Coordinates of N, CA and C in Angstrom, one line a residue:
X200 N 109.7 106.5 109.2 CA 110.8 105.4 108.9 C 111.2 104.9 110.3
X201 N 111.4 103.6 110.3 CA 111.8 102.9 111.5 C 113.3 103.3 111.8
X202 N 113.5 103.6 113.1 CA 114.8 104.0 113.5 C 115.4 102.9 114.4
X203 N 116.7 102.7 114.3 CA 117.4 101.7 115.2 C 118.1 102.3 116.4
X204 N 119.0 101.6 116.9 CA 119.7 102.1 118.1 C 120.7 103.2 117.7
X205 N 121.1 104.0 118.6 CA 122.0 105.1 118.4 C 123.4 104.6 118.5
X206 N 124.3 105.0 117.6 CA 125.7 104.6 117.6 C 126.5 105.4 118.6
X207 N 127.1 104.9 119.6 CA 127.9 105.7 120.5 C 129.2 106.1 119.7
X208 N 129.6 107.3 119.9 CA 130.7 107.9 119.2 C 132.0 107.0 119.4
X209 N 132.2 106.5 120.6 CA 133.5 105.9 120.9 C 133.6 104.5 120.3
X210 N 132.5 103.9 119.7 CA 132.5 102.6 119.2 C 132.9 102.5 117.7
X211 N 132.9 103.7 117.1 CA 133.2 103.7 115.6 C 134.6 104.2 115.4
X212 N 135.4 103.3 114.9 CA 136.8 103.6 114.7 C 137.4 102.7 113.6
X213 N 138.7 102.6 113.6 CA 139.4 101.7 112.6 C 139.0 102.0 111.2
X214 N 139.1 103.3 110.8 CA 138.8 103.6 109.4 C 137.6 104.5 109.2
X215 N 136.5 104.3 109.9 CA 135.3 105.1 109.8 C 135.6 106.5 110.3
X216 N 135.2 107.5 109.6 CA 135.4 108.9 110.0 C 134.1 109.6 109.9
X217 N 133.8 110.4 110.9 CA 132.6 111.2 110.9 C 133.0 112.6 110.3
X218 N 132.5 112.8 109.1 CA 132.9 114.0 108.3 C 132.2 115.3 108.9
X219 N 131.4 115.1 110.0 CA 130.8 116.3 110.6 C 131.6 116.8 111.8
X220 N 132.7 116.2 112.1 CA 133.5 116.6 113.3 C 135.0 116.9 112.8
X221 N 135.5 118.0 113.4 CA 136.8 118.5 113.1 C 136.9 119.5 112.0
X222 N 138.1 119.8 111.5 CA 138.4 120.8 110.5 C 137.8 120.4 109.2
X223 N 136.9 121.2 108.6 CA 136.2 120.9 107.4 C 137.3 120.8 106.2
X224 N 138.2 121.7 106.1 CA 139.2 121.7 105.1 C 140.1 120.5 105.1
X225 N 140.5 120.2 106.3 CA 141.4 119.0 106.5 C 140.7 117.7 106.1
X226 N 139.4 117.6 106.6 CA 138.6 116.4 106.3 C 138.4 116.3 104.8
X227 N 138.1 117.4 104.1 CA 137.8 117.4 102.7 C 139.1 117.0 101.9
X228 N 140.2 117.5 102.2 CA 141.4 117.2 101.5 C 141.9 115.8 101.7
X229 N 141.8 115.4 103.0 CA 142.3 114.0 103.3 C 141.3 112.9 102.7
X230 N 140.1 113.3 102.5 CA 139.1 112.4 101.9 C 139.2 112.4 100.4
X231 N 139.3 113.6 99.8 CA 139.1 113.8 98.4 C 140.4 113.3 97.6
X232 N 141.6 113.5 98.2 CA 142.8 113.2 97.5 C 142.9 111.7 97.1
X233 N 142.7 110.8 98.1 CA 142.7 109.4 97.8 C 141.6 109.0 96.8
X234 N 140.4 109.7 96.9 CA 139.3 109.4 96.0 C 139.7 109.7 94.5
X235 N 140.3 110.9 94.3 CA 140.8 111.3 93.0 C 141.8 110.3 92.4
X236 N 142.8 110.0 93.3 CA 143.9 109.1 92.8 C 143.3 107.7 92.5
X237 N 142.3 107.3 93.3 CA 141.7 106.0 93.1 C 141.0 105.9 91.7
X238 N 140.3 107.0 91.4 CA 139.6 107.0 90.1 C 140.6 107.0 88.9
X239 N 141.8 107.6 89.1 CA 142.8 107.6 88.1 C 143.4 106.2 88.0
X240 N 143.7 105.5 89.1 CA 144.3 104.2 89.0 C 143.3 103.2 88.4
X241 N 142.0 103.4 88.6 CA 141.1 102.4 88.1 C 141.0 102.5 86.6
X242 N 141.3 103.6 86.0 CA 141.3 103.7 84.6 C 142.6 103.2 84.0
X243 N 143.6 102.9 84.8 CA 144.9 102.5 84.3 C 145.0 101.0 83.9
X244 N 144.0 100.2 84.4 CA 143.9 98.8 84.0 C 144.0 98.6 82.5
X245 N 143.0 99.2 81.8 CA 143.0 99.1 80.3 C 144.2 99.7 79.7
X246 N 144.7 100.8 80.2 CA 145.8 101.5 79.7 C 147.1 100.6 79.7
X247 N 147.3 100.0 80.9 CA 148.4 99.1 81.0 C 148.3 97.9 80.1
X248 N 147.1 97.4 79.9 CA 146.9 96.3 79.0 C 147.3 96.7 77.6
X249 N 146.8 97.9 77.2 CA 147.1 98.4 75.8 C 148.6 98.6 75.6
X250 N 149.3 99.2 76.5 CA 150.7 99.5 76.4 C 151.5 98.2 76.2
X251 N 151.3 97.2 77.1 CA 152.0 96.0 77.2 C 151.7 95.1 76.0
X252 N 150.4 95.0 75.6 CA 150.0 94.3 74.5 C 150.6 94.8 73.2
X253 N 150.5 96.2 73.1 CA 151.1 96.8 71.9 C 152.6 96.6 71.8
X254 N 153.3 96.6 72.9 CA 154.7 96.4 72.9 C 155.1 95.0 72.5
X255 N 154.4 94.0 73.0 CA 154.9 92.6 72.8 C 154.1 91.8 71.7
X256 N 152.8 92.2 71.4 CA 152.0 91.5 70.5 C 151.7 92.2 69.2
X257 N 152.1 93.5 69.1 CA 151.9 94.1 67.8 C 150.7 95.0 67.7
X258 N 150.5 95.7 66.6 CA 149.5 96.7 66.4 C 148.1 96.1 66.3
X259 N 147.9 94.9 65.7 CA 146.6 94.4 65.6 C 146.1 94.0 67.0
X260 N 146.9 93.4 67.8 CA 146.5 93.1 69.2 C 146.2 94.4 70.0
X261 N 147.0 95.4 69.8 CA 146.8 96.7 70.4 C 145.4 97.3 70.0
X262 N 145.1 97.2 68.8 CA 143.8 97.7 68.3 C 142.7 96.9 68.9
X263 N 142.8 95.6 69.1 CA 141.8 94.8 69.7 C 141.5 95.2 71.1
X264 N 142.6 95.4 71.9 CA 142.4 95.9 73.3 C 141.9 97.3 73.4
X265 N 142.4 98.2 72.6 CA 142.0 99.6 72.6 C 140.5 99.8 72.2
X266 N 140.0 98.9 71.3 CA 138.7 99.0 70.9 C 137.7 98.8 72.0
X267 N 138.1 98.2 73.1 CA 137.2 97.9 74.2 C 137.2 99.0 75.3
X268 N 138.2 99.9 75.1 CA 138.4 100.9 76.2 C 137.3 101.8 76.5
X269 N 136.6 102.3 75.5 CA 135.5 103.2 75.7 C 134.3 102.5 76.4
X270 N 134.0 101.3 76.1 CA 132.9 100.6 76.7 C 133.3 100.3 78.2
X271 N 134.6 99.9 78.4 CA 135.0 99.6 79.8 C 134.9 100.9 80.7
X272 N 135.4 102.0 80.1 CA 135.3 103.3 80.8 C 133.8 103.6 81.1
X273 N 132.9 103.4 80.2 CA 131.5 103.7 80.4 C 130.9 102.8 81.5
X274 N 131.3 101.5 81.5 CA 130.8 100.6 82.6 C 131.3 101.0 83.9
X275 N 132.6 101.2 84.0 CA 133.2 101.6 85.3 C 132.6 102.9 85.8
X276 N 132.4 103.9 84.9 CA 131.8 105.1 85.3 C 130.4 104.9 85.8
X277 N 129.6 104.1 85.1 CA 128.2 103.8 85.5 C 128.2 103.2 87.0
X278 N 129.0 102.2 87.2 CA 128.9 101.6 88.5 C 129.5 102.4 89.6
X279 N 130.5 103.3 89.3 CA 131.0 104.2 90.2 C 129.9 105.2 90.7
X280 N 129.1 105.7 89.7 CA 128.0 106.5 90.0 C 126.9 105.9 90.8
X281 N 126.6 104.6 90.4 CA 125.6 103.9 91.1 C 125.9 103.7 92.6
X282 N 127.2 103.4 92.9 CA 127.5 103.1 94.2 C 127.9 104.4 95.0
X283 N 128.2 105.5 94.3 CA 128.2 106.8 95.0 C 126.8 107.1 95.5
X284 N 125.8 106.8 94.7 CA 124.4 107.0 95.2 C 124.1 106.1 96.4
X285 N 124.6 104.9 96.4 CA 124.4 104.0 97.6 C 125.2 104.6 98.8
X286 N 126.3 105.2 98.5 CA 127.1 105.8 99.6 C 126.4 107.0 100.2
X287 N 125.6 107.7 99.4 CA 124.8 108.8 99.9 C 123.8 108.3 101.0
X288 N 123.2 107.2 100.6 CA 122.2 106.7 101.5 C 122.8 106.2 102.8
X289 N 123.9 105.4 102.7 CA 124.6 104.9 103.9 C 125.1 106.1 104.7
X290 N 125.8 107.1 104.1 CA 126.3 108.2 104.9 C 125.2 108.9 105.6
X291 N 124.1 109.0 105.0 CA 123.0 109.7 105.7 C 122.6 109.1 107.0
X292 N 122.5 107.7 107.0 CA 122.1 107.0 108.2 C 123.3 107.0 109.2
X293 N 124.5 106.8 108.6 CA 125.7 106.8 109.5 C 125.9 108.1 110.2
X294 N 125.7 109.2 109.5 CA 125.8 110.5 110.1 C 124.8 110.8 111.1
X295 N 123.6 110.2 110.9 CA 122.5 110.4 111.9 C 122.6 109.4 113.0
X296 N 123.7 108.6 113.0 CA 123.9 107.6 114.1 C 122.8 106.6 114.3
X297 N 122.2 106.2 113.1 CA 121.1 105.3 113.1 C 121.7 103.9 112.8
X298 N 122.0 103.1 113.8 CA 122.7 101.8 113.6 C 121.9 100.9 112.7
X299 N 120.6 100.7 113.0 CA 119.9 99.7 112.3 C 119.7 100.0 110.8
X300 N 119.4 101.3 110.5 CA 119.3 101.7 109.1 C 120.7 101.7 108.3
X301 N 121.7 102.0 109.1 CA 123.1 101.9 108.5 C 123.4 100.5 108.1
X302 N 123.0 99.5 108.9 CA 123.2 98.1 108.6 C 122.4 97.7 107.4
X303 N 121.2 98.1 107.4 CA 120.3 97.7 106.3 C 120.8 98.3 105.0
X304 N 121.3 99.5 105.0 CA 121.8 100.1 103.8 C 123.1 99.4 103.3
X305 N 124.0 99.1 104.2 CA 125.2 98.4 103.8 C 124.9 97.1 103.2
X306 N 124.0 96.3 103.8 CA 123.8 94.9 103.3 C 122.9 95.0 102.0
X307 N 122.1 95.9 101.9 CA 121.3 96.1 100.6 C 122.2 96.5 99.5
X308 N 123.2 97.4 99.8 CA 124.1 97.8 98.7 C 124.9 96.6 98.2
X309 N 125.4 95.7 99.1 CA 126.1 94.5 98.7 C 125.2 93.6 97.8
X310 N 124.0 93.5 98.2 CA 123.1 92.6 97.5 C 122.8 93.2 96.1
X311 N 122.7 94.5 96.0 CA 122.5 95.2 94.7 C 123.8 94.9 93.8
X312 N 124.9 95.0 94.5 CA 126.2 94.8 93.7 C 126.3 93.4 93.2
X313 N 125.9 92.4 94.0 CA 125.9 91.0 93.5 C 125.0 90.8 92.4
X314 N 123.8 91.3 92.5 CA 122.8 91.1 91.4 C 123.3 91.8 90.1
X315 N 123.8 93.0 90.3 CA 124.3 93.8 89.1 C 125.5 93.1 88.5
X316 N 126.4 92.6 89.3 CA 127.6 91.9 88.8 C 127.2 90.6 88.0
X317 N 126.2 89.9 88.5 CA 125.8 88.7 87.8 C 125.1 89.0 86.5
X318 N 124.3 90.1 86.5 CA 123.6 90.5 85.2 C 124.6 90.9 84.2
X319 N 125.6 91.7 84.6 CA 126.6 92.2 83.6 C 127.4 91.1 83.1
X320 N 127.8 90.1 83.9 CA 128.5 88.9 83.5 C 127.8 88.2 82.4
X321 N 126.5 87.9 82.6 CA 125.7 87.1 81.7 C 125.5 87.9 80.4
X322 N 125.1 89.1 80.5 CA 124.9 89.9 79.3 C 126.1 90.1 78.5
X323 N 127.2 90.4 79.2 CA 128.5 90.7 78.5 C 129.0 89.5 77.8
X324 N 129.0 88.3 78.4 CA 129.6 87.1 77.8 C 128.8 86.8 76.6
X325 N 127.4 86.9 76.6 CA 126.6 86.4 75.5 C 126.5 87.5 74.4
X326 N 126.6 88.8 74.7 CA 126.3 89.8 73.7 C 127.6 90.6 73.3
X327 N 128.8 90.1 73.7 CA 130.0 90.7 73.4 C 130.1 91.0 71.9
X328 N 129.9 90.0 71.0 CA 130.1 90.3 69.5 C 129.1 91.4 69.0
X329 N 127.9 91.4 69.5 CA 126.9 92.4 69.1 C 127.4 93.8 69.6
X330 N 127.8 93.8 70.8 CA 128.3 95.1 71.4 C 129.4 95.7 70.6
X331 N 130.4 94.8 70.3 CA 131.6 95.3 69.6 C 131.3 95.7 68.2
X332 N 130.3 95.1 67.6 CA 129.9 95.6 66.2 C 129.1 96.9 66.3
X333 N 128.4 97.1 67.4 CA 127.7 98.3 67.6 C 128.6 99.5 67.6
X334 N 129.8 99.3 68.3 CA 130.7 100.4 68.4 C 131.7 100.5 67.3
X335 N 131.5 99.7 66.2 CA 132.2 99.8 65.0 C 133.6 99.2 65.0
X336 N 133.8 98.1 65.8 CA 135.1 97.4 65.9 C 135.5 96.8 64.5
X337 N 136.6 97.1 63.9 CA 137.0 96.6 62.6 C 137.0 95.1 62.6
X338 N 136.6 94.5 61.5 CA 136.5 93.1 61.3 C 137.9 92.4 61.5
X339 N 139.0 93.0 61.1 CA 140.3 92.4 61.2 C 140.8 92.2 62.7
X340 N 140.2 92.9 63.6 CA 140.6 92.8 65.0 C 139.4 92.3 65.9
X341 N 138.3 92.0 65.2 CA 137.1 91.6 66.0 C 137.3 90.3 66.8
X342 N 138.0 89.3 66.2 CA 138.2 88.1 66.9 C 139.0 88.3 68.2
X343 N 140.1 89.0 68.2 CA 140.8 89.3 69.4 C 140.0 90.2 70.4
X344 N 139.3 91.1 69.8 CA 138.4 92.0 70.7 C 137.4 91.1 71.5
X345 N 136.8 90.2 70.8 CA 135.8 89.3 71.4 C 136.4 88.5 72.5
X346 N 137.6 88.0 72.2 CA 138.3 87.1 73.2 C 138.6 88.0 74.4
X347 N 139.2 89.2 74.3 CA 139.5 90.0 75.4 C 138.3 90.4 76.2
X348 N 137.2 90.8 75.5 CA 136.0 91.3 76.2 C 135.3 90.2 76.9
X349 N 135.2 89.0 76.3 CA 134.5 87.9 77.0 C 135.2 87.5 78.3
X350 N 136.5 87.5 78.2 CA 137.2 87.1 79.5 C 137.0 88.3 80.5
X351 N 137.1 89.5 80.0 CA 136.9 90.6 80.9 C 135.5 90.6 81.5
X352 N 134.5 90.3 80.7 CA 133.1 90.2 81.2 C 132.9 89.0 82.1
X353 N 133.6 87.9 81.9 CA 133.5 86.8 82.8 C 133.9 87.1 84.2
X354 N 134.7 88.1 84.4 CA 135.1 88.6 85.7 C 134.5 89.9 86.1
X355 N 133.4 90.2 85.5 CA 132.7 91.5 85.7 C 132.4 91.7 87.2
X356 N 132.1 90.6 87.9 CA 131.7 90.6 89.3 C 132.8 91.3 90.1
X357 N 134.1 91.2 89.7 CA 135.2 91.7 90.5 C 135.2 93.2 90.5
X358 N 135.0 93.9 89.3 CA 135.0 95.3 89.3 C 133.7 95.9 89.8
X359 N 132.6 95.2 89.6 CA 131.4 95.7 90.2 C 131.4 95.7 91.7
X360 N 131.9 94.5 92.3 CA 132.0 94.4 93.7 C 133.0 95.3 94.3
X361 N 134.1 95.6 93.6 CA 135.1 96.5 94.1 C 134.5 97.9 94.2
X362 N 133.8 98.4 93.2 CA 133.1 99.7 93.3 C 132.0 99.7 94.3
X363 N 131.3 98.6 94.4 CA 130.3 98.5 95.5 C 130.9 98.7 96.9
X364 N 131.9 98.0 97.2 CA 132.5 98.0 98.5 C 133.2 99.3 98.7
X365 N 133.8 99.9 97.7 CA 134.4 101.2 97.8 C 133.4 102.2 98.2
X366 N 132.2 102.1 97.5 CA 131.1 103.1 97.8 C 130.8 103.0 99.3
X367 N 130.8 101.8 99.9 CA 130.4 101.7 101.3 C 131.5 102.3 102.2
X368 N 132.8 101.9 101.9 CA 133.9 102.4 102.7 C 134.0 103.9 102.7
X369 N 133.8 104.5 101.5 CA 133.9 106.0 101.4 C 132.7 106.6 102.1
X370 N 131.6 106.0 102.1 CA 130.4 106.6 102.8 C 130.6 106.6 104.3
X371 N 131.5 105.8 104.8 CA 131.9 105.8 106.2 C 133.1 106.7 106.5
X372 N 133.6 107.4 105.4 CA 134.7 108.3 105.6 C 136.0 107.7 105.4
X373 N 136.1 106.5 104.8 CA 137.4 105.8 104.6 C 137.7 105.8 103.1
X374 N 138.5 106.7 102.6 CA 138.9 106.7 101.2 C 140.3 106.2 101.1
X375 N 141.0 106.0 102.2 CA 142.5 105.6 102.2 C 142.7 104.2 101.8
X376 N 141.9 103.3 102.5 CA 142.1 101.9 102.3 C 141.8 101.5 100.8
X377 N 140.6 101.9 100.3 CA 140.4 101.6 98.9 C 141.5 102.0 97.9
X378 N 142.1 103.1 98.2 CA 143.2 103.6 97.3 C 144.4 102.6 97.5
X379 N 144.8 102.2 98.7 CA 145.9 101.3 98.9 C 145.6 100.0 98.2
X380 N 144.4 99.5 98.3 CA 144.1 98.2 97.7 C 144.1 98.3 96.1
X381 N 143.7 99.5 95.6 CA 143.6 99.6 94.2 C 145.0 99.8 93.6
X382 N 145.9 100.5 94.3 CA 147.3 100.7 93.9 C 148.0 99.4 93.8
X383 N 147.8 98.6 94.9 CA 148.4 97.2 94.9 C 147.9 96.4 93.7
X384 N 146.6 96.4 93.5 CA 146.0 95.6 92.4 C 146.5 96.1 91.0
X385 N 146.7 97.4 90.8 CA 147.2 98.0 89.6 C 148.6 97.5 89.3
X386 N 149.4 97.5 90.4 CA 150.8 97.0 90.2 C 150.8 95.5 89.9
X387 N 149.9 94.8 90.5 CA 149.8 93.3 90.2 C 149.4 93.1 88.8
X388 N 148.5 94.0 88.3 CA 148.1 93.9 86.9 C 149.2 94.0 85.9
X389 N 150.1 95.0 86.2 CA 151.2 95.2 85.3 C 152.2 94.0 85.4
X390 N 152.4 93.5 86.6 CA 153.3 92.4 86.7 C 152.8 91.1 86.0
X391 N 151.5 90.9 86.1 CA 150.9 89.7 85.5 C 150.9 89.9 83.9
X392 N 150.6 91.1 83.5 CA 150.7 91.4 82.0 C 152.1 91.1 81.5
X393 N 153.1 91.5 82.2 CA 154.5 91.3 81.8 C 154.8 89.8 81.8
X394 N 154.3 89.1 82.8 CA 154.5 87.6 82.8 C 153.8 86.9 81.7
X395 N 152.5 87.1 81.6 CA 151.6 86.4 80.7 C 151.9 86.8 79.2
X396 N 152.1 88.1 79.0 CA 152.3 88.5 77.6 C 153.8 88.7 77.2
X397 N 154.5 89.4 78.1 CA 155.9 89.6 77.8 C 156.7 88.3 77.9
X398 N 156.4 87.5 78.9 CA 157.1 86.3 79.2 C 156.7 85.1 78.4
X399 N 155.3 84.8 78.4 CA 154.8 83.6 77.7 C 154.1 83.9 76.4
X400 N 153.9 85.2 76.0 CA 153.2 85.5 74.8 C 151.9 84.8 74.6
X401 N 151.1 84.9 75.6 CA 149.8 84.2 75.6 C 148.7 84.8 74.8
X402 N 148.8 86.1 74.4 CA 147.8 86.7 73.6 C 146.9 87.7 74.4
X403 N 146.0 88.3 73.7 CA 145.2 89.4 74.3 C 144.3 88.9 75.4
X404 N 143.9 87.6 75.3 CA 143.0 87.1 76.4 C 143.7 87.0 77.7
X405 N 145.0 86.8 77.7 CA 145.8 86.8 79.0 C 145.8 88.2 79.6
X406 N 145.8 89.3 78.8 CA 145.7 90.6 79.4 C 144.4 90.8 80.1
X407 N 143.3 90.3 79.6 CA 142.1 90.4 80.2 C 142.1 89.6 81.5
X408 N 142.6 88.4 81.5 CA 142.7 87.5 82.6 C 143.5 88.2 83.7
X409 N 144.6 88.9 83.4 CA 145.4 89.6 84.4 C 144.6 90.7 85.0
X410 N 143.8 91.4 84.2 CA 143.0 92.5 84.8 C 142.0 91.9 85.8
X411 N 141.3 90.8 85.4 CA 140.3 90.2 86.2 C 140.9 89.7 87.5
X412 N 142.0 89.1 87.5 CA 142.7 88.6 88.7 C 143.1 89.7 89.6
X413 N 143.6 90.8 89.0 CA 144.0 92.0 89.8 C 142.8 92.6 90.5
X414 N 141.7 92.8 89.7 CA 140.5 93.4 90.2 C 139.9 92.5 91.4
X415 N 140.1 91.2 91.2 CA 139.6 90.3 92.2 C 140.3 90.5 93.5
X416 N 141.6 90.8 93.4 CA 142.4 91.0 94.6 C 141.9 92.3 95.4
X417 N 141.7 93.4 94.6 CA 141.2 94.6 95.3 C 139.9 94.4 95.9
X418 N 139.0 93.7 95.2 CA 137.6 93.4 95.7 C 137.7 92.6 97.0
X419 N 138.6 91.6 97.0 CA 138.7 90.7 98.2 C 139.3 91.5 99.4
X420 N 140.2 92.4 99.1 CA 140.8 93.2 100.2 C 139.7 94.1 100.8
X421 N 138.9 94.7 99.9 CA 137.8 95.6 100.4 C 136.8 94.7 101.3
X422 N 136.5 93.5 100.8 CA 135.6 92.7 101.5 C 136.1 92.3 102.9
X423 N 137.4 92.0 103.0 CA 138.0 91.7 104.3 C 138.0 92.9 105.2
X424 N 138.1 94.1 104.6 CA 138.1 95.3 105.5 C 136.7 95.5 106.0
X425 N 135.7 95.3 105.2 CA 134.3 95.4 105.7 C 133.9 94.4 106.7
X426 N 134.5 93.2 106.6 CA 134.3 92.1 107.6 C 134.9 92.5 108.9
X427 N 136.0 93.3 108.9 CA 136.7 93.6 110.1 C 136.3 94.9 110.8
X428 N 135.3 95.6 110.2 CA 134.9 96.9 110.7 C 134.2 96.7 112.1
X429 N 134.1 97.7 112.9 CA 133.4 97.6 114.2 C 132.0 97.1 113.9
X430 N 131.4 96.5 114.9 CA 130.1 95.7 114.8 C 129.0 96.6 114.1
X431 N 129.0 97.9 114.5 CA 127.9 98.7 114.0 C 127.9 99.0 112.5
X432 N 129.1 98.9 111.9 CA 129.2 99.1 110.5 C 129.9 97.9 109.8
X433 N 129.8 96.7 110.4 CA 130.5 95.6 109.8 C 129.5 94.9 108.8
X434 N 130.2 94.4 107.8 CA 129.4 93.5 106.8 C 129.3 92.1 107.4
X435 N 128.1 91.6 107.4 CA 127.8 90.3 107.9 C 127.2 89.5 106.8
X436 N 127.9 88.6 106.2 CA 127.4 87.9 105.0 C 126.0 87.3 105.1
X437 N 125.6 86.8 106.3 CA 124.3 86.2 106.5 C 123.2 87.3 106.4
X438 N 123.5 88.6 106.5 CA 122.5 89.6 106.5 C 122.3 90.2 105.1
X439 N 123.1 89.8 104.1 CA 123.0 90.4 102.8 C 121.7 90.0 102.2
X440 N 120.9 91.0 101.9 CA 119.6 90.9 101.2 C 119.1 92.2 100.7
X441 N 118.1 92.2 99.9 CA 117.5 93.4 99.4 C 116.4 93.9 100.3
X442 N 116.6 95.1 100.8 CA 115.5 95.8 101.5 C 114.9 96.8 100.5
X443 N 113.6 96.6 100.1 CA 113.1 97.3 99.0 C 113.1 98.8 99.2
X444 N 112.8 99.4 100.3 CA 112.8 100.8 100.5 C 114.2 101.4 100.4
X445 N 115.2 100.7 100.9 CA 116.6 101.1 100.8 C 117.1 101.0 99.4
X446 N 116.8 99.9 98.7 CA 117.2 99.7 97.3 C 116.6 100.8 96.4
X447 N 115.4 101.2 96.7 CA 114.8 102.3 95.9 C 115.6 103.6 96.1
X448 N 116.0 103.9 97.3 CA 116.8 105.1 97.5 C 118.1 105.0 96.8
X449 N 118.8 103.8 96.9 CA 120.0 103.6 96.3 C 120.0 103.9 94.7
X450 N 119.0 103.2 94.1 CA 118.8 103.4 92.7 C 118.4 104.8 92.3
X451 N 117.6 105.4 93.1 CA 117.2 106.8 92.8 C 118.4 107.7 92.8
X452 N 119.2 107.6 93.9 CA 120.4 108.5 94.0 C 121.4 108.1 92.9
X453 N 121.7 106.8 92.8 CA 122.8 106.3 91.9 C 122.5 106.6 90.4
X454 N 121.4 106.2 89.9 CA 121.1 106.3 88.5 C 121.0 107.7 88.1

């Protein structure tokens, strides 16, 4: 395998942490705690939607939103797993101080995320009614469920790219910034739900729109962080492309 330049230790900072240096216990705790809290907060999007919809729009609207919860949980879990696999690849090169391969892995991961987000958006928008019938959504709430899910799927790129970029940041030892961004977005989701549903009574579609907008904020914040990383681990949009050998490793580990 081709090897690039060696990363000098002093050039990697501002969030990137070498997990091979320092106290093992301290590193594990400081890394794992934000990771666990982040997974919890990511599941709170649909929960917040359900609670606020049920409070202001009634039981039928609540049933419509709740009927999508298991599918959303499955999708989020799948993409979390996929990009944990990508993180394994990036961390391997980063830990080996292989600058060129680290860069290739980062940019391939983003390219995979963009392709996956586009595919999920198209499939979700077009096949939402079929999917909801497969999971046994009751006919009396099917209309509202389709509305919620189609809007959610139209913004699928946001949650896919959030998980993609979180996988990259975590692979570089940074689990703190993704948690801060996610907590901010979760709070924004609740505020938007209360405005759209509690204030304007816009319906279940507004709850999905609030979720998509909030997830977009967390994805954009992660993107900005990657753009501001030191040069050796910085995301450079012009370099985003699929490198076949790296993509194969990402899919093998992730799936």
